[in-house]
């Protein structure tokens, strides 16, 4: 192997909690050679981002590096002055953040932001722009000569993430840290970004630390994989060894998460609970949905799949009445629902509840769990006093949270997975018949995701609930769906029972979606790209 | 020179007092509030106990004051002595007693005005943000029109039309100030109404009153509380300046603003007595702003990293 670029020895990082310092990283070693890609895996809170930032000699506000050595190409980053570290950052070490949309300054054009660091380093502006265009071409961005002159909001999320990577490559750094660069993207977009990142890292022989919680993604990208759990290293091995023969129990459990699946239900006999019939809906003058129809049956799960912009969330808004359709109707248990939620009766509102993607914004941060969960029960079922208290406790027990411990907490005192459970409890409190789950697991780690899916599955069996599951994650669909609707550009492309949907032949778009789901095989990305190149 | 020594002594005394006040609060409050008290800066503790002192004086003025508010008890402009600790004013009324009653009148009216302005302004602002559409447009453009008129001139105009009773004074200043509060409440609430939890509450079928009271207000409270402190100072100064112009609180009611004006001649003789009510205003303004700064600091979330 080539010479060593980065060595971290026995690194300890602490975070401030009130007056105390709690350990976040508890003594981790890391060695990275030139041109090597190291995958860092762990659930949230494992300390992977903190470790990634520490490789730049940086600790977030409220954190401090309390012990250990960080050596970058002979420079001791723990003792280097701020000025010296700043000279390294952006030039020899670069960082690509999870949300490119939040990391770009919306007020400046892409190429202006690209040129900033090279020009500071003494490069002529025109030369910097030329190099930007070369890199944009290498990153396979459309119209590489023009795209730099757009503002961040004028390009798509996947393109933005690639522009961000191009920006990080501007000074041909020796090391790039990728912090979950594709987590927020659709599967189809993810592939393009992954392929672009992998090629450019190879071409420039750049070393990289690739942080993610998605095992299949890291299998495509990394030469070696390191697994972290609560600030400690669990296991480290080269990718193929790790995938073939994981040693630690924790690693095996990570591998097993993807195996959750429930038995296939027999085809429904009863009349559908909800029928969406020939719906056309629009925001302003632009049609978002064209002639969308499907049924949802009691006690069954319908998954609505599609990339962002396909209109799958808009369908949910039509069903809940937030967006009255231009044409078509929503029939609930035999009666047509009023198009606008304001004209629906309280009972109609009660029967259809929603769980949101971002539990952070879906729960009022100033209300305690008692009121968050209790309010629907108070409103719809007229529970008061002791009966209400008992019901809240029952609901907390149902979502596997200890009532006495949690009933008077604020949402900020919960973890991400627990917040999502509260969202579920709030929906259940109304005793609904249909629950719309809008990307409920996509902001969560795999292990937490599995917990939520199992909980939803159990509740469905106990309470005979119907779910409409909106998602772009096909492994979730595989795990939980009974029927699947595939949407693209506001139209239903294909629909049917899950076993049929996952077996060929497919519509071309379904085929594209299915083949884009990363697999654990490290050769998967190369083979897929070859296959697609061969076809066109 | 004497003033400087007095100031130094005042600061030297107020630091340990603030410290003791904070320690006392941290010990006597229930647990989750005690940590807030423990973490507050000394300036905020100072502000809090000064405010508490003013409230105390305002409530117990009749017990604390040695003479009645309006009675002529001596000759004009008596110097400081043992019966009239701070001397008498130009009609021979006891200065200390009027200063104590002034706390009740000036602070009381200022508080009532600010509170009214906040209730009206923030409720309308949040309501406009929640409903949107023509209601928002109508209310906001009306408020814009009111705000285009300089506030002091507008209040002078309204006071000359409606007369200068305490009630009209409160209503007029509250109406003028409510426009500013409306603006802030609306813009804060606009950031809150787009959140998913508001959508969830709407889909639940909640009415406007619940949405405003339980879902939006708690999340808009921090900036509003900070603004309350600032507004309170402005109202205070407005009342004082109106009184100084003769359109505020009417004699013989004791009021700090008019007390400065009435006794201003004494300043030419090197007597500091007329500056005492001005000092009382200044001290309260400083105290309120210390507390406001602390609240702003807490609201901005900086405390997490401090």
mmCIF file with all atom_site columns, C-alpha atoms in Angstrom, chain A residues 87-254:
data_model
loop_
_atom_site.group_PDB
_atom_site.id
_atom_site.type_symbol
_atom_site.label_atom_id
_atom_site.label_alt_id
_atom_site.label_comp_id
_atom_site.label_asym_id
_atom_site.label_entity_id
_atom_site.label_seq_id
_atom_site.pdbx_PDB_ins_code
_atom_site.Cartn_x
_atom_site.Cartn_y
_atom_site.Cartn_z
_atom_site.occupancy
_atom_site.B_iso_or_equiv
_atom_site.pdbx_formal_charge
_atom_site.auth_seq_id
_atom_site.auth_comp_id
_atom_site.auth_asym_id
_atom_site.auth_atom_id
_atom_site.pdbx_PDB_model_num
ATOM 1   C CA . UNK A 1 87  ? -4.400  26.942  5.548   1.00 0.00 ? 87  UNK A CA 1
ATOM 2   C CA . UNK A 1 88  ? -4.941  23.179  5.265   1.00 0.00 ? 88  UNK A CA 1
ATOM 3   C CA . UNK A 1 89  ? -8.723  23.214  5.179   1.00 0.00 ? 89  UNK A CA 1
ATOM 4   C CA . UNK A 1 90  ? -10.241 23.634  1.756   1.00 0.00 ? 90  UNK A CA 1
ATOM 5   C CA . UNK A 1 91  ? -6.784  23.238  0.182   1.00 0.00 ? 91  UNK A CA 1
ATOM 6   C CA . UNK A 1 92  ? -5.431  19.919  1.372   1.00 0.00 ? 92  UNK A CA 1
ATOM 7   C CA . UNK A 1 93  ? -8.428  18.626  3.324   1.00 0.00 ? 93  UNK A CA 1
ATOM 8   C CA . UNK A 1 94  ? -11.966 19.215  2.070   1.00 0.00 ? 94  UNK A CA 1
ATOM 9   C CA . UNK A 1 95  ? -15.380 18.460  3.496   1.00 0.00 ? 95  UNK A CA 1
ATOM 10  C CA . UNK A 1 96  ? -18.651 17.565  1.747   1.00 0.00 ? 96  UNK A CA 1
ATOM 11  C CA . UNK A 1 97  ? -21.670 17.908  3.996   1.00 0.00 ? 97  UNK A CA 1
ATOM 12  C CA . UNK A 1 98  ? -24.876 15.888  4.009   1.00 0.00 ? 98  UNK A CA 1
ATOM 13  C CA . UNK A 1 99  ? -27.156 18.673  2.876   1.00 0.00 ? 99  UNK A CA 1
ATOM 14  C CA . UNK A 1 100 ? -25.676 20.485  -0.094  1.00 0.00 ? 100 UNK A CA 1
ATOM 15  C CA . UNK A 1 101 ? -28.758 22.704  -0.169  1.00 0.00 ? 101 UNK A CA 1
ATOM 16  C CA . UNK A 1 102 ? -27.968 23.977  3.316   1.00 0.00 ? 102 UNK A CA 1
ATOM 17  C CA . UNK A 1 103 ? -24.246 24.252  2.670   1.00 0.00 ? 103 UNK A CA 1
ATOM 18  C CA . UNK A 1 104 ? -24.388 26.469  -0.391  1.00 0.00 ? 104 UNK A CA 1
ATOM 19  C CA . UNK A 1 105 ? -25.002 30.156  0.073   1.00 0.00 ? 105 UNK A CA 1
ATOM 20  C CA . UNK A 1 106 ? -28.297 30.718  -1.778  1.00 0.00 ? 106 UNK A CA 1
ATOM 21  C CA . UNK A 1 107 ? -27.334 34.286  -2.720  1.00 0.00 ? 107 UNK A CA 1
ATOM 22  C CA . UNK A 1 108 ? -24.310 33.426  -4.883  1.00 0.00 ? 108 UNK A CA 1
ATOM 23  C CA . UNK A 1 109 ? -23.874 31.514  -8.120  1.00 0.00 ? 109 UNK A CA 1
ATOM 24  C CA . UNK A 1 110 ? -22.300 28.058  -7.929  1.00 0.00 ? 110 UNK A CA 1
ATOM 25  C CA . UNK A 1 111 ? -19.177 29.065  -9.785  1.00 0.00 ? 111 UNK A CA 1
ATOM 26  C CA . UNK A 1 112 ? -18.621 32.103  -7.558  1.00 0.00 ? 112 UNK A CA 1
ATOM 27  C CA . UNK A 1 113 ? -18.663 29.841  -4.554  1.00 0.00 ? 113 UNK A CA 1
ATOM 28  C CA . UNK A 1 114 ? -16.416 27.369  -6.347  1.00 0.00 ? 114 UNK A CA 1
ATOM 29  C CA . UNK A 1 115 ? -13.842 30.037  -7.177  1.00 0.00 ? 115 UNK A CA 1
ATOM 30  C CA . UNK A 1 116 ? -13.619 31.493  -3.711  1.00 0.00 ? 116 UNK A CA 1
ATOM 31  C CA . UNK A 1 117 ? -10.961 29.191  -2.300  1.00 0.00 ? 117 UNK A CA 1
ATOM 32  C CA . UNK A 1 118 ? -8.750  28.879  -5.446  1.00 0.00 ? 118 UNK A CA 1
ATOM 33  C CA . UNK A 1 119 ? -8.768  32.665  -5.926  1.00 0.00 ? 119 UNK A CA 1
ATOM 34  C CA . UNK A 1 120 ? -7.818  33.159  -2.290  1.00 0.00 ? 120 UNK A CA 1
ATOM 35  C CA . UNK A 1 121 ? -4.980  30.748  -2.945  1.00 0.00 ? 121 UNK A CA 1
ATOM 36  C CA . UNK A 1 122 ? -3.699  33.033  -5.691  1.00 0.00 ? 122 UNK A CA 1
ATOM 37  C CA . UNK A 1 123 ? -5.291  31.526  -8.810  1.00 0.00 ? 123 UNK A CA 1
ATOM 38  C CA . UNK A 1 124 ? -6.625  33.820  -11.528 1.00 0.00 ? 124 UNK A CA 1
ATOM 39  C CA . UNK A 1 125 ? -10.415 33.981  -11.608 1.00 0.00 ? 125 UNK A CA 1
ATOM 40  C CA . UNK A 1 126 ? -10.647 32.931  -15.261 1.00 0.00 ? 126 UNK A CA 1
ATOM 41  C CA . UNK A 1 127 ? -8.436  29.913  -14.657 1.00 0.00 ? 127 UNK A CA 1
ATOM 42  C CA . UNK A 1 128 ? -10.533 28.901  -11.659 1.00 0.00 ? 128 UNK A CA 1
ATOM 43  C CA . UNK A 1 129 ? -13.662 29.054  -13.816 1.00 0.00 ? 129 UNK A CA 1
ATOM 44  C CA . UNK A 1 130 ? -12.038 26.917  -16.507 1.00 0.00 ? 130 UNK A CA 1
ATOM 45  C CA . UNK A 1 131 ? -11.119 24.310  -13.915 1.00 0.00 ? 131 UNK A CA 1
ATOM 46  C CA . UNK A 1 132 ? -14.623 24.432  -12.491 1.00 0.00 ? 132 UNK A CA 1
ATOM 47  C CA . UNK A 1 133 ? -16.066 23.606  -15.902 1.00 0.00 ? 133 UNK A CA 1
ATOM 48  C CA . UNK A 1 134 ? -13.625 20.703  -16.295 1.00 0.00 ? 134 UNK A CA 1
ATOM 49  C CA . UNK A 1 135 ? -14.642 19.344  -12.924 1.00 0.00 ? 135 UNK A CA 1
ATOM 50  C CA . UNK A 1 136 ? -18.353 19.822  -13.626 1.00 0.00 ? 136 UNK A CA 1
ATOM 51  C CA . UNK A 1 137 ? -17.820 17.790  -16.809 1.00 0.00 ? 137 UNK A CA 1
ATOM 52  C CA . UNK A 1 138 ? -15.999 15.089  -14.872 1.00 0.00 ? 138 UNK A CA 1
ATOM 53  C CA . UNK A 1 139 ? -18.839 15.025  -12.348 1.00 0.00 ? 139 UNK A CA 1
ATOM 54  C CA . UNK A 1 140 ? -21.194 14.406  -15.296 1.00 0.00 ? 140 UNK A CA 1
ATOM 55  C CA . UNK A 1 141 ? -23.262 17.486  -14.622 1.00 0.00 ? 141 UNK A CA 1
ATOM 56  C CA . UNK A 1 142 ? -25.519 18.502  -17.521 1.00 0.00 ? 142 UNK A CA 1
ATOM 57  C CA . UNK A 1 143 ? -24.333 21.568  -19.486 1.00 0.00 ? 143 UNK A CA 1
ATOM 58  C CA . UNK A 1 144 ? -21.043 21.839  -17.569 1.00 0.00 ? 144 UNK A CA 1
ATOM 59  C CA . UNK A 1 145 ? -20.174 25.155  -19.226 1.00 0.00 ? 145 UNK A CA 1
ATOM 60  C CA . UNK A 1 146 ? -23.357 26.897  -18.113 1.00 0.00 ? 146 UNK A CA 1
ATOM 61  C CA . UNK A 1 147 ? -24.448 25.187  -14.921 1.00 0.00 ? 147 UNK A CA 1
ATOM 62  C CA . UNK A 1 148 ? -21.964 27.105  -12.762 1.00 0.00 ? 148 UNK A CA 1
ATOM 63  C CA . UNK A 1 149 ? -23.726 30.345  -13.555 1.00 0.00 ? 149 UNK A CA 1
ATOM 64  C CA . UNK A 1 150 ? -26.925 29.197  -11.911 1.00 0.00 ? 150 UNK A CA 1
ATOM 65  C CA . UNK A 1 151 ? -27.969 29.809  -8.341  1.00 0.00 ? 151 UNK A CA 1
ATOM 66  C CA . UNK A 1 152 ? -28.221 26.835  -5.940  1.00 0.00 ? 152 UNK A CA 1
ATOM 67  C CA . UNK A 1 153 ? -32.036 26.790  -6.074  1.00 0.00 ? 153 UNK A CA 1
ATOM 68  C CA . UNK A 1 154 ? -31.960 26.457  -9.850  1.00 0.00 ? 154 UNK A CA 1
ATOM 69  C CA . UNK A 1 155 ? -30.365 23.011  -9.878  1.00 0.00 ? 155 UNK A CA 1
ATOM 70  C CA . UNK A 1 156 ? -31.638 19.723  -8.458  1.00 0.00 ? 156 UNK A CA 1
ATOM 71  C CA . UNK A 1 157 ? -30.509 18.177  -5.178  1.00 0.00 ? 157 UNK A CA 1
ATOM 72  C CA . UNK A 1 158 ? -28.360 15.537  -6.848  1.00 0.00 ? 158 UNK A CA 1
ATOM 73  C CA . UNK A 1 159 ? -26.693 18.113  -9.099  1.00 0.00 ? 159 UNK A CA 1
ATOM 74  C CA . UNK A 1 160 ? -26.068 20.340  -6.100  1.00 0.00 ? 160 UNK A CA 1
ATOM 75  C CA . UNK A 1 161 ? -24.388 17.503  -4.243  1.00 0.00 ? 161 UNK A CA 1
ATOM 76  C CA . UNK A 1 162 ? -22.124 16.915  -7.261  1.00 0.00 ? 162 UNK A CA 1
ATOM 77  C CA . UNK A 1 163 ? -21.360 20.634  -7.546  1.00 0.00 ? 163 UNK A CA 1
ATOM 78  C CA . UNK A 1 164 ? -20.406 20.527  -3.889  1.00 0.00 ? 164 UNK A CA 1
ATOM 79  C CA . UNK A 1 165 ? -18.053 17.620  -4.507  1.00 0.00 ? 165 UNK A CA 1
ATOM 80  C CA . UNK A 1 166 ? -16.549 19.519  -7.447  1.00 0.00 ? 166 UNK A CA 1
ATOM 81  C CA . UNK A 1 167 ? -16.003 22.452  -5.101  1.00 0.00 ? 167 UNK A CA 1
ATOM 82  C CA . UNK A 1 168 ? -14.261 20.199  -2.606  1.00 0.00 ? 168 UNK A CA 1
ATOM 83  C CA . UNK A 1 169 ? -12.003 18.895  -5.418  1.00 0.00 ? 169 UNK A CA 1
ATOM 84  C CA . UNK A 1 170 ? -11.075 22.426  -6.487  1.00 0.00 ? 170 UNK A CA 1
ATOM 85  C CA . UNK A 1 171 ? -7.578  22.397  -5.015  1.00 0.00 ? 171 UNK A CA 1
ATOM 86  C CA . UNK A 1 172 ? -6.963  18.692  -5.580  1.00 0.00 ? 172 UNK A CA 1
ATOM 87  C CA . UNK A 1 173 ? -6.955  17.998  -1.868  1.00 0.00 ? 173 UNK A CA 1
ATOM 88  C CA . UNK A 1 174 ? -5.174  14.979  -0.418  1.00 0.00 ? 174 UNK A CA 1
ATOM 89  C CA . UNK A 1 175 ? -8.181  14.070  1.702   1.00 0.00 ? 175 UNK A CA 1
ATOM 90  C CA . UNK A 1 176 ? -11.924 14.575  1.340   1.00 0.00 ? 176 UNK A CA 1
ATOM 91  C CA . UNK A 1 177 ? -14.413 13.858  4.072   1.00 0.00 ? 177 UNK A CA 1
ATOM 92  C CA . UNK A 1 178 ? -17.865 12.920  2.780   1.00 0.00 ? 178 UNK A CA 1
ATOM 93  C CA . UNK A 1 179 ? -20.501 13.173  5.488   1.00 0.00 ? 179 UNK A CA 1
ATOM 94  C CA . UNK A 1 180 ? -23.554 11.223  4.268   1.00 0.00 ? 180 UNK A CA 1
ATOM 95  C CA . UNK A 1 181 ? -23.512 12.900  0.847   1.00 0.00 ? 181 UNK A CA 1
ATOM 96  C CA . UNK A 1 182 ? -26.340 10.825  -0.639  1.00 0.00 ? 182 UNK A CA 1
ATOM 97  C CA . UNK A 1 183 ? -28.588 10.203  2.346   1.00 0.00 ? 183 UNK A CA 1
ATOM 98  C CA . UNK A 1 184 ? -31.055 12.914  1.358   1.00 0.00 ? 184 UNK A CA 1
ATOM 99  C CA . UNK A 1 185 ? -31.298 11.798  -2.275  1.00 0.00 ? 185 UNK A CA 1
ATOM 100 C CA . UNK A 1 186 ? -33.580 9.441   -4.220  1.00 0.00 ? 186 UNK A CA 1
ATOM 101 C CA . UNK A 1 187 ? -32.230 6.055   -5.228  1.00 0.00 ? 187 UNK A CA 1
ATOM 102 C CA . UNK A 1 188 ? -32.069 7.009   -8.886  1.00 0.00 ? 188 UNK A CA 1
ATOM 103 C CA . UNK A 1 189 ? -30.199 10.249  -8.151  1.00 0.00 ? 189 UNK A CA 1
ATOM 104 C CA . UNK A 1 190 ? -28.025 8.554   -5.574  1.00 0.00 ? 190 UNK A CA 1
ATOM 105 C CA . UNK A 1 191 ? -26.531 6.282   -8.235  1.00 0.00 ? 191 UNK A CA 1
ATOM 106 C CA . UNK A 1 192 ? -25.399 9.199   -10.376 1.00 0.00 ? 192 UNK A CA 1
ATOM 107 C CA . UNK A 1 193 ? -23.790 10.923  -7.406  1.00 0.00 ? 193 UNK A CA 1
ATOM 108 C CA . UNK A 1 194 ? -22.129 7.753   -6.163  1.00 0.00 ? 194 UNK A CA 1
ATOM 109 C CA . UNK A 1 195 ? -20.694 6.973   -9.575  1.00 0.00 ? 195 UNK A CA 1
ATOM 110 C CA . UNK A 1 196 ? -19.413 10.531  -10.013 1.00 0.00 ? 196 UNK A CA 1
ATOM 111 C CA . UNK A 1 197 ? -17.820 10.639  -6.579  1.00 0.00 ? 197 UNK A CA 1
ATOM 112 C CA . UNK A 1 198 ? -16.174 7.267   -7.004  1.00 0.00 ? 198 UNK A CA 1
ATOM 113 C CA . UNK A 1 199 ? -14.696 8.082   -10.389 1.00 0.00 ? 199 UNK A CA 1
ATOM 114 C CA . UNK A 1 200 ? -13.319 11.460  -9.421  1.00 0.00 ? 200 UNK A CA 1
ATOM 115 C CA . UNK A 1 201 ? -11.763 10.163  -6.228  1.00 0.00 ? 201 UNK A CA 1
ATOM 116 C CA . UNK A 1 202 ? -10.054 7.444   -8.252  1.00 0.00 ? 202 UNK A CA 1
ATOM 117 C CA . UNK A 1 203 ? -8.903  9.757   -11.046 1.00 0.00 ? 203 UNK A CA 1
ATOM 118 C CA . UNK A 1 204 ? -7.276  12.249  -8.684  1.00 0.00 ? 204 UNK A CA 1
ATOM 119 C CA . UNK A 1 205 ? -5.962  9.535   -6.326  1.00 0.00 ? 205 UNK A CA 1
ATOM 120 C CA . UNK A 1 206 ? -7.577  11.344  -3.419  1.00 0.00 ? 206 UNK A CA 1
ATOM 121 C CA . UNK A 1 207 ? -7.964  9.710   -0.045  1.00 0.00 ? 207 UNK A CA 1
ATOM 122 C CA . UNK A 1 208 ? -11.458 9.882   1.377   1.00 0.00 ? 208 UNK A CA 1
ATOM 123 C CA . UNK A 1 209 ? -13.370 9.176   4.540   1.00 0.00 ? 209 UNK A CA 1
ATOM 124 C CA . UNK A 1 210 ? -16.908 8.226   3.599   1.00 0.00 ? 210 UNK A CA 1
ATOM 125 C CA . UNK A 1 211 ? -19.396 8.554   6.442   1.00 0.00 ? 211 UNK A CA 1
ATOM 126 C CA . UNK A 1 212 ? -22.780 6.884   6.069   1.00 0.00 ? 212 UNK A CA 1
ATOM 127 C CA . UNK A 1 213 ? -25.266 4.630   7.780   1.00 0.00 ? 213 UNK A CA 1
ATOM 128 C CA . UNK A 1 214 ? -26.131 2.809   4.569   1.00 0.00 ? 214 UNK A CA 1
ATOM 129 C CA . UNK A 1 215 ? -24.123 -0.381  4.300   1.00 0.00 ? 215 UNK A CA 1
ATOM 130 C CA . UNK A 1 216 ? -24.921 -1.040  0.689   1.00 0.00 ? 216 UNK A CA 1
ATOM 131 C CA . UNK A 1 217 ? -23.668 2.406   -0.276  1.00 0.00 ? 217 UNK A CA 1
ATOM 132 C CA . UNK A 1 218 ? -20.428 2.054   1.601   1.00 0.00 ? 218 UNK A CA 1
ATOM 133 C CA . UNK A 1 219 ? -19.865 -1.330  0.002   1.00 0.00 ? 219 UNK A CA 1
ATOM 134 C CA . UNK A 1 220 ? -19.662 0.406   -3.391  1.00 0.00 ? 220 UNK A CA 1
ATOM 135 C CA . UNK A 1 221 ? -17.415 3.224   -2.255  1.00 0.00 ? 221 UNK A CA 1
ATOM 136 C CA . UNK A 1 222 ? -14.935 2.049   0.345   1.00 0.00 ? 222 UNK A CA 1
ATOM 137 C CA . UNK A 1 223 ? -11.749 0.005   0.246   1.00 0.00 ? 223 UNK A CA 1
ATOM 138 C CA . UNK A 1 224 ? -11.943 -0.537  3.977   1.00 0.00 ? 224 UNK A CA 1
ATOM 139 C CA . UNK A 1 225 ? -14.816 -0.264  6.440   1.00 0.00 ? 225 UNK A CA 1
ATOM 140 C CA . UNK A 1 226 ? -14.678 0.811   10.056  1.00 0.00 ? 226 UNK A CA 1
ATOM 141 C CA . UNK A 1 227 ? -17.724 0.361   12.273  1.00 0.00 ? 227 UNK A CA 1
ATOM 142 C CA . UNK A 1 228 ? -18.366 2.631   15.240  1.00 0.00 ? 228 UNK A CA 1
ATOM 143 C CA . UNK A 1 229 ? -20.751 2.142   18.145  1.00 0.00 ? 229 UNK A CA 1
ATOM 144 C CA . UNK A 1 230 ? -21.156 4.755   20.893  1.00 0.00 ? 230 UNK A CA 1
ATOM 145 C CA . UNK A 1 231 ? -17.762 6.293   20.273  1.00 0.00 ? 231 UNK A CA 1
ATOM 146 C CA . UNK A 1 232 ? -15.843 3.056   20.113  1.00 0.00 ? 232 UNK A CA 1
ATOM 147 C CA . UNK A 1 233 ? -14.580 0.996   17.243  1.00 0.00 ? 233 UNK A CA 1
ATOM 148 C CA . UNK A 1 234 ? -16.392 -2.287  16.811  1.00 0.00 ? 234 UNK A CA 1
ATOM 149 C CA . UNK A 1 235 ? -14.581 -3.734  13.873  1.00 0.00 ? 235 UNK A CA 1
ATOM 150 C CA . UNK A 1 236 ? -12.393 -2.770  10.952  1.00 0.00 ? 236 UNK A CA 1
ATOM 151 C CA . UNK A 1 237 ? -11.581 -4.794  7.849   1.00 0.00 ? 237 UNK A CA 1
ATOM 152 C CA . UNK A 1 238 ? -11.347 -4.409  4.110   1.00 0.00 ? 238 UNK A CA 1
ATOM 153 C CA . UNK A 1 239 ? -14.717 -4.223  2.410   1.00 0.00 ? 239 UNK A CA 1
ATOM 154 C CA . UNK A 1 240 ? -14.941 -7.715  0.986   1.00 0.00 ? 240 UNK A CA 1
ATOM 155 C CA . UNK A 1 241 ? -13.855 -9.419  4.176   1.00 0.00 ? 241 UNK A CA 1
ATOM 156 C CA . UNK A 1 242 ? -16.253 -7.334  6.211   1.00 0.00 ? 242 UNK A CA 1
ATOM 157 C CA . UNK A 1 243 ? -19.208 -8.127  3.968   1.00 0.00 ? 243 UNK A CA 1
ATOM 158 C CA . UNK A 1 244 ? -18.429 -11.804 3.689   1.00 0.00 ? 244 UNK A CA 1
ATOM 159 C CA . UNK A 1 245 ? -17.498 -12.543 7.284   1.00 0.00 ? 245 UNK A CA 1
ATOM 160 C CA . UNK A 1 246 ? -18.369 -9.926  9.879   1.00 0.00 ? 246 UNK A CA 1
ATOM 161 C CA . UNK A 1 247 ? -16.920 -10.856 13.253  1.00 0.00 ? 247 UNK A CA 1
ATOM 162 C CA . UNK A 1 248 ? -18.630 -8.733  15.896  1.00 0.00 ? 248 UNK A CA 1
ATOM 163 C CA . UNK A 1 249 ? -22.211 -9.380  16.989  1.00 0.00 ? 249 UNK A CA 1
ATOM 164 C CA . UNK A 1 250 ? -23.129 -5.743  16.405  1.00 0.00 ? 250 UNK A CA 1
ATOM 165 C CA . UNK A 1 251 ? -21.926 -5.893  12.810  1.00 0.00 ? 251 UNK A CA 1
ATOM 166 C CA . UNK A 1 252 ? -23.985 -9.015  12.211  1.00 0.00 ? 252 UNK A CA 1
ATOM 167 C CA . UNK A 1 253 ? -27.065 -7.277  13.610  1.00 0.00 ? 253 UNK A CA 1
ATOM 168 C CA . UNK A 1 254 ? -26.467 -4.359  11.210  1.00 0.00 ? 254 UNK A CA 1
#
